[in-house]
């Protein structure tokens, strides 16, 4: 049996993405996979994409709610990379055949106006570094069958990142109550669901 390494795991995930073929979680075969190693796998996949000519255009946050973090045993959001092959222009159809089993999530989009570094970053400092806020949709597409994975699996898989679309309306962050921002899903003019923040 071949031993699991960062490089092997990155190659397996990249092959699944490129071939649009899902697979079982890495942790099924590599139960000792931990979060630090998962981030190294994520970075190795990114290195390959950069070598292929892609560029990093943003950062994705996952598990941003405190209850979800507590369920997963972490105390901060997970991070992943957005590259220049992921954005879709508003109104552009999603080509489902390019992906494995896509799902769509509403997102709050932040465009930074100033560099933000820690460790003493407060919510106020973070918001002051934001230039504008808008709405977006993220298309996630796990490389794992039925979206079943552990925390290290999803981190290694770049948090299921696939595509995204950003709206063209922007707001100044000051004065916004982002936790109360409404989101409504309509299909063919009928409201299907709603949420906030």
PDB file of C-alpha atoms in Angstrom:
ATOM      1  CA  UNK A   1       0.000   0.000   0.000  1.00  0.00           C
ATOM      2  CA  UNK A   2       1.371   3.408  -0.980  1.00  0.00           C
ATOM      3  CA  UNK A   3       1.981   5.758   1.928  1.00  0.00           C
ATOM      4  CA  UNK A   4      -0.027   8.973   2.027  1.00  0.00           C
ATOM      5  CA  UNK A   5       1.919  12.219   1.689  1.00  0.00           C
ATOM      6  CA  UNK A   6       0.961  15.849   1.124  1.00  0.00           C
ATOM      7  CA  UNK A   7       2.016  15.537  -2.507  1.00  0.00           C
ATOM      8  CA  UNK A   8       0.046  12.335  -3.115  1.00  0.00           C
ATOM      9  CA  UNK A   9      -3.116  13.741  -1.498  1.00  0.00           C
ATOM     10  CA  UNK A  10      -2.824  16.954  -3.544  1.00  0.00           C
ATOM     11  CA  UNK A  11      -2.451  14.940  -6.747  1.00  0.00           C
ATOM     12  CA  UNK A  12      -5.487  12.780  -5.885  1.00  0.00           C
ATOM     13  CA  UNK A  13      -7.671  15.827  -5.192  1.00  0.00           C
ATOM     14  CA  UNK A  14      -6.467  17.663  -8.295  1.00  0.00           C
ATOM     15  CA  UNK A  15      -7.188  14.581 -10.426  1.00  0.00           C
ATOM     16  CA  UNK A  16     -10.700  14.315  -8.963  1.00  0.00           C
ATOM     17  CA  UNK A  17     -11.353  17.981  -9.766  1.00  0.00           C
ATOM     18  CA  UNK A  18      -9.866  17.837 -13.260  1.00  0.00           C
ATOM     19  CA  UNK A  19     -11.694  14.605 -14.145  1.00  0.00           C
ATOM     20  CA  UNK A  20     -14.953  15.653 -12.429  1.00  0.00           C
ATOM     21  CA  UNK A  21     -14.957  12.370 -10.503  1.00  0.00           C
ATOM     22  CA  UNK A  22     -15.822  12.220  -6.804  1.00  0.00           C
ATOM     23  CA  UNK A  23     -14.158   9.891  -4.340  1.00  0.00           C
ATOM     24  CA  UNK A  24     -14.238   8.890  -0.687  1.00  0.00           C
ATOM     25  CA  UNK A  25     -12.712  11.155   1.956  1.00  0.00           C
ATOM     26  CA  UNK A  26      -8.941  11.095   2.370  1.00  0.00           C
ATOM     27  CA  UNK A  27      -9.434  10.308   6.051  1.00  0.00           C
ATOM     28  CA  UNK A  28     -10.999   6.964   5.149  1.00  0.00           C
ATOM     29  CA  UNK A  29      -7.536   5.912   3.957  1.00  0.00           C
ATOM     30  CA  UNK A  30      -5.436   8.363   5.983  1.00  0.00           C
ATOM     31  CA  UNK A  31      -7.106   8.513   9.413  1.00  0.00           C
ATOM     32  CA  UNK A  32      -4.183  10.421  10.941  1.00  0.00           C
ATOM     33  CA  UNK A  33      -4.689  13.370   8.576  1.00  0.00           C
ATOM     34  CA  UNK A  34      -4.801  16.488  10.759  1.00  0.00           C
ATOM     35  CA  UNK A  35      -5.757  20.105  10.112  1.00  0.00           C
ATOM     36  CA  UNK A  36      -2.191  21.427   9.716  1.00  0.00           C
ATOM     37  CA  UNK A  37      -1.392  18.750   7.137  1.00  0.00           C
ATOM     38  CA  UNK A  38      -4.706  19.447   5.390  1.00  0.00           C
ATOM     39  CA  UNK A  39      -3.708  23.097   4.920  1.00  0.00           C
ATOM     40  CA  UNK A  40      -0.368  21.924   3.493  1.00  0.00           C
ATOM     41  CA  UNK A  41      -2.304  19.763   1.005  1.00  0.00           C
ATOM     42  CA  UNK A  42      -4.498  22.765   0.114  1.00  0.00           C
ATOM     43  CA  UNK A  43      -1.369  24.852  -0.494  1.00  0.00           C
ATOM     44  CA  UNK A  44       0.183  22.100  -2.627  1.00  0.00           C
ATOM     45  CA  UNK A  45      -2.925  21.953  -4.838  1.00  0.00           C
ATOM     46  CA  UNK A  46      -2.757  25.746  -5.155  1.00  0.00           C
ATOM     47  CA  UNK A  47       0.942  25.604  -6.098  1.00  0.00           C
ATOM     48  CA  UNK A  48       0.041  23.287  -8.965  1.00  0.00           C
ATOM     49  CA  UNK A  49      -2.706  25.602 -10.169  1.00  0.00           C
ATOM     50  CA  UNK A  50      -0.390  28.627 -10.003  1.00  0.00           C
ATOM     51  CA  UNK A  51       2.209  26.678 -12.002  1.00  0.00           C
ATOM     52  CA  UNK A  52      -0.542  26.125 -14.609  1.00  0.00           C
ATOM     53  CA  UNK A  53      -0.974  29.912 -14.900  1.00  0.00           C
ATOM     54  CA  UNK A  54      -3.863  30.587 -12.546  1.00  0.00           C
ATOM     55  CA  UNK A  55      -3.809  33.553 -10.161  1.00  0.00           C
ATOM     56  CA  UNK A  56      -5.138  33.984  -6.626  1.00  0.00           C
ATOM     57  CA  UNK A  57      -7.923  36.605  -6.632  1.00  0.00           C
ATOM     58  CA  UNK A  58      -9.411  36.219  -3.164  1.00  0.00           C
ATOM     59  CA  UNK A  59      -9.888  34.264   0.016  1.00  0.00           C
ATOM     60  CA  UNK A  60     -12.895  32.225   1.042  1.00  0.00           C
ATOM     61  CA  UNK A  61     -13.973  31.771   4.642  1.00  0.00           C
ATOM     62  CA  UNK A  62     -15.888  28.725   5.771  1.00  0.00           C
ATOM     63  CA  UNK A  63     -17.521  27.747   9.050  1.00  0.00           C
ATOM     64  CA  UNK A  64     -18.008  31.387   9.977  1.00  0.00           C
ATOM     65  CA  UNK A  65     -20.741  30.810  12.564  1.00  0.00           C
ATOM     66  CA  UNK A  66     -19.730  30.085  16.155  1.00  0.00           C
ATOM     67  CA  UNK A  67     -22.138  27.095  16.519  1.00  0.00           C
ATOM     68  CA  UNK A  68     -20.671  25.410  13.414  1.00  0.00           C
ATOM     69  CA  UNK A  69     -17.138  26.037  14.672  1.00  0.00           C
ATOM     70  CA  UNK A  70     -17.989  24.485  18.033  1.00  0.00           C
ATOM     71  CA  UNK A  71     -19.482  21.420  16.312  1.00  0.00           C
ATOM     72  CA  UNK A  72     -16.295  20.980  14.273  1.00  0.00           C
ATOM     73  CA  UNK A  73     -13.979  21.618  17.243  1.00  0.00           C
ATOM     74  CA  UNK A  74     -12.341  24.799  15.925  1.00  0.00           C
ATOM     75  CA  UNK A  75     -12.286  28.394  17.193  1.00  0.00           C
ATOM     76  CA  UNK A  76     -11.982  30.329  13.929  1.00  0.00           C
ATOM     77  CA  UNK A  77     -13.224  30.073  10.348  1.00  0.00           C
ATOM     78  CA  UNK A  78     -11.391  27.872   7.886  1.00  0.00           C
ATOM     79  CA  UNK A  79      -9.821  29.518   4.854  1.00  0.00           C
ATOM     80  CA  UNK A  80      -9.435  28.590   1.200  1.00  0.00           C
ATOM     81  CA  UNK A  81      -8.272  30.225  -2.027  1.00  0.00           C
ATOM     82  CA  UNK A  82     -10.247  31.742  -4.889  1.00  0.00           C
ATOM     83  CA  UNK A  83      -8.505  31.689  -8.271  1.00  0.00           C
ATOM     84  CA  UNK A  84      -9.113  33.551 -11.521  1.00  0.00           C
ATOM     85  CA  UNK A  85     -10.816  30.585 -13.208  1.00  0.00           C
ATOM     86  CA  UNK A  86     -13.667  30.587 -10.667  1.00  0.00           C
ATOM     87  CA  UNK A  87     -15.651  33.832 -11.195  1.00  0.00           C
ATOM     88  CA  UNK A  88     -18.781  33.947 -13.324  1.00  0.00           C
ATOM     89  CA  UNK A  89     -20.251  37.182 -14.636  1.00  0.00           C
ATOM     90  CA  UNK A  90     -23.774  37.927 -13.333  1.00  0.00           C
ATOM     91  CA  UNK A  91     -26.317  36.320 -15.648  1.00  0.00           C
ATOM     92  CA  UNK A  92     -23.857  33.774 -17.025  1.00  0.00           C
ATOM     93  CA  UNK A  93     -25.294  30.259 -16.895  1.00  0.00           C
ATOM     94  CA  UNK A  94     -23.455  27.745 -14.739  1.00  0.00           C
ATOM     95  CA  UNK A  95     -22.175  24.868 -16.871  1.00  0.00           C
ATOM     96  CA  UNK A  96     -23.048  22.000 -14.557  1.00  0.00           C
ATOM     97  CA  UNK A  97     -21.201  19.454 -16.717  1.00  0.00           C
ATOM     98  CA  UNK A  98     -17.907  21.158 -15.784  1.00  0.00           C
ATOM     99  CA  UNK A  99     -18.432  20.166 -12.137  1.00  0.00           C
ATOM    100  CA  UNK A 100     -19.176  17.040 -10.080  1.00  0.00           C
ATOM    101  CA  UNK A 101     -22.259  17.831  -7.978  1.00  0.00           C
ATOM    102  CA  UNK A 102     -22.483  21.596  -7.488  1.00  0.00           C
ATOM    103  CA  UNK A 103     -24.478  23.385  -4.817  1.00  0.00           C
ATOM    104  CA  UNK A 104     -25.004  27.116  -4.373  1.00  0.00           C
ATOM    105  CA  UNK A 105     -24.667  29.186  -1.192  1.00  0.00           C
ATOM    106  CA  UNK A 106     -25.391  32.905  -0.693  1.00  0.00           C
ATOM    107  CA  UNK A 107     -22.409  34.897   0.556  1.00  0.00           C
ATOM    108  CA  UNK A 108     -21.502  38.336   1.881  1.00  0.00           C
ATOM    109  CA  UNK A 109     -18.591  39.640  -0.186  1.00  0.00           C
ATOM    110  CA  UNK A 110     -15.934  41.931   1.278  1.00  0.00           C
ATOM    111  CA  UNK A 111     -13.516  43.938  -0.868  1.00  0.00           C
ATOM    112  CA  UNK A 112     -10.567  45.027   1.225  1.00  0.00           C
ATOM    113  CA  UNK A 113      -9.323  48.586   1.124  1.00  0.00           C
ATOM    114  CA  UNK A 114      -6.370  48.122   3.472  1.00  0.00           C
ATOM    115  CA  UNK A 115      -4.088  45.259   4.431  1.00  0.00           C
ATOM    116  CA  UNK A 116      -5.234  43.442   7.557  1.00  0.00           C
ATOM    117  CA  UNK A 117      -2.764  41.487   9.690  1.00  0.00           C
ATOM    118  CA  UNK A 118      -2.892  39.972  13.163  1.00  0.00           C
ATOM    119  CA  UNK A 119      -2.662  38.901  15.835  1.00  0.00           C
ATOM    120  CA  UNK A 120      -4.441  41.872  17.461  1.00  0.00           C
ATOM    121  CA  UNK A 121      -7.223  42.210  14.893  1.00  0.00           C
ATOM    122  CA  UNK A 122     -10.550  43.214  16.404  1.00  0.00           C
ATOM    123  CA  UNK A 123     -13.912  43.239  14.645  1.00  0.00           C
ATOM    124  CA  UNK A 124     -13.697  47.041  14.491  1.00  0.00           C
ATOM    125  CA  UNK A 125     -10.218  46.982  12.902  1.00  0.00           C
ATOM    126  CA  UNK A 126     -11.354  44.371  10.409  1.00  0.00           C
ATOM    127  CA  UNK A 127     -14.413  46.353   9.364  1.00  0.00           C
ATOM    128  CA  UNK A 128     -12.323  49.535   9.032  1.00  0.00           C
ATOM    129  CA  UNK A 129     -10.064  47.701   6.545  1.00  0.00           C
ATOM    130  CA  UNK A 130     -13.035  46.854   4.290  1.00  0.00           C
ATOM    131  CA  UNK A 131     -13.618  49.161   1.307  1.00  0.00           C
ATOM    132  CA  UNK A 132     -17.036  47.844   0.271  1.00  0.00           C
ATOM    133  CA  UNK A 133     -19.527  45.051   0.867  1.00  0.00           C
ATOM    134  CA  UNK A 134     -21.776  43.263  -1.605  1.00  0.00           C
ATOM    135  CA  UNK A 135     -23.704  40.085  -2.253  1.00  0.00           C
ATOM    136  CA  UNK A 136     -22.524  36.979  -4.023  1.00  0.00           C
ATOM    137  CA  UNK A 137     -23.281  33.364  -4.708  1.00  0.00           C
ATOM    138  CA  UNK A 138     -20.715  30.643  -4.215  1.00  0.00           C
ATOM    139  CA  UNK A 139     -20.852  27.407  -6.162  1.00  0.00           C
ATOM    140  CA  UNK A 140     -19.352  24.678  -4.029  1.00  0.00           C
ATOM    141  CA  UNK A 141     -18.418  21.314  -5.503  1.00  0.00           C
ATOM    142  CA  UNK A 142     -16.875  18.830  -3.109  1.00  0.00           C
ATOM    143  CA  UNK A 143     -14.543  16.284  -4.608  1.00  0.00           C
ATOM    144  CA  UNK A 144     -15.925  13.835  -2.017  1.00  0.00           C
ATOM    145  CA  UNK A 145     -18.929  11.617  -2.699  1.00  0.00           C
ATOM    146  CA  UNK A 146     -22.213  13.005  -1.332  1.00  0.00           C
ATOM    147  CA  UNK A 147     -20.382  15.913   0.352  1.00  0.00           C
ATOM    148  CA  UNK A 148     -19.356  13.546   3.184  1.00  0.00           C
ATOM    149  CA  UNK A 149     -16.062  14.530   4.781  1.00  0.00           C
ATOM    150  CA  UNK A 150     -14.276  15.476   7.996  1.00  0.00           C
ATOM    151  CA  UNK A 151     -12.805  18.915   8.721  1.00  0.00           C
ATOM    152  CA  UNK A 152      -9.297  17.964   7.472  1.00  0.00           C
ATOM    153  CA  UNK A 153     -10.831  16.506   4.297  1.00  0.00           C
ATOM    154  CA  UNK A 154     -12.711  19.687   3.400  1.00  0.00           C
ATOM    155  CA  UNK A 155      -9.721  21.926   4.195  1.00  0.00           C
ATOM    156  CA  UNK A 156      -7.484  19.799   1.958  1.00  0.00           C
ATOM    157  CA  UNK A 157     -10.149  20.132  -0.762  1.00  0.00           C
ATOM    158  CA  UNK A 158      -9.926  23.946  -0.648  1.00  0.00           C
ATOM    159  CA  UNK A 159     -13.251  24.109   1.228  1.00  0.00           C
ATOM    160  CA  UNK A 160     -15.159  22.705  -1.782  1.00  0.00           C
ATOM    161  CA  UNK A 161     -14.457  25.868  -3.815  1.00  0.00           C
ATOM    162  CA  UNK A 162     -15.506  25.777  -7.463  1.00  0.00           C
ATOM    163  CA  UNK A 163     -17.118  28.969  -8.880  1.00  0.00           C
ATOM    164  CA  UNK A 164     -18.641  32.231  -7.657  1.00  0.00           C
ATOM    165  CA  UNK A 165     -20.592  35.201  -8.907  1.00  0.00           C
ATOM    166  CA  UNK A 166     -20.561  38.675  -7.367  1.00  0.00           C
ATOM    167  CA  UNK A 167     -23.377  41.178  -7.739  1.00  0.00           C
ATOM    168  CA  UNK A 168     -22.774  44.677  -9.056  1.00  0.00           C
ATOM    169  CA  UNK A 169     -24.276  46.629  -6.128  1.00  0.00           C
ATOM    170  CA  UNK A 170     -21.873  47.729  -3.402  1.00  0.00           C
ATOM    171  CA  UNK A 171     -22.291  49.359   0.003  1.00  0.00           C
ATOM    172  CA  UNK A 172     -20.076  51.175   2.439  1.00  0.00           C
ATOM    173  CA  UNK A 173     -19.499  48.869   5.430  1.00  0.00           C
ATOM    174  CA  UNK A 174     -20.075  51.568   8.056  1.00  0.00           C
ATOM    175  CA  UNK A 175     -23.591  51.405   9.398  1.00  0.00           C
ATOM    176  CA  UNK A 176     -24.423  47.973   7.958  1.00  0.00           C
ATOM    177  CA  UNK A 177     -25.704  45.316  10.336  1.00  0.00           C
ATOM    178  CA  UNK A 178     -24.318  42.341   8.453  1.00  0.00           C
ATOM    179  CA  UNK A 179     -25.822  39.823  10.868  1.00  0.00           C
ATOM    180  CA  UNK A 180     -29.281  41.154  10.006  1.00  0.00           C
ATOM    181  CA  UNK A 181     -28.822  41.376   6.215  1.00  0.00           C
ATOM    182  CA  UNK A 182     -31.691  39.430   4.614  1.00  0.00           C
ATOM    183  CA  UNK A 183     -31.314  36.792   1.934  1.00  0.00           C
ATOM    184  CA  UNK A 184     -34.259  35.352   0.014  1.00  0.00           C
ATOM    185  CA  UNK A 185     -34.278  32.491  -2.480  1.00  0.00           C
ATOM    186  CA  UNK A 186     -36.869  32.709  -5.243  1.00  0.00           C
ATOM    187  CA  UNK A 187     -37.352  30.133  -7.988  1.00  0.00           C
ATOM    188  CA  UNK A 188     -39.525  31.202 -10.915  1.00  0.00           C
ATOM    189  CA  UNK A 189     -40.877  34.098  -8.857  1.00  0.00           C
ATOM    190  CA  UNK A 190     -41.824  31.977  -5.847  1.00  0.00           C
ATOM    191  CA  UNK A 191     -40.037  32.426  -2.511  1.00  0.00           C
ATOM    192  CA  UNK A 192     -38.532  29.096  -1.469  1.00  0.00           C
ATOM    193  CA  UNK A 193     -36.451  30.091   1.575  1.00  0.00           C
ATOM    194  CA  UNK A 194     -34.985  33.034   3.479  1.00  0.00           C
ATOM    195  CA  UNK A 195     -32.325  33.702   6.104  1.00  0.00           C
ATOM    196  CA  UNK A 196     -30.201  36.496   7.541  1.00  0.00           C
ATOM    197  CA  UNK A 197     -26.508  37.299   7.773  1.00  0.00           C
TER     198      UNK A 197
END
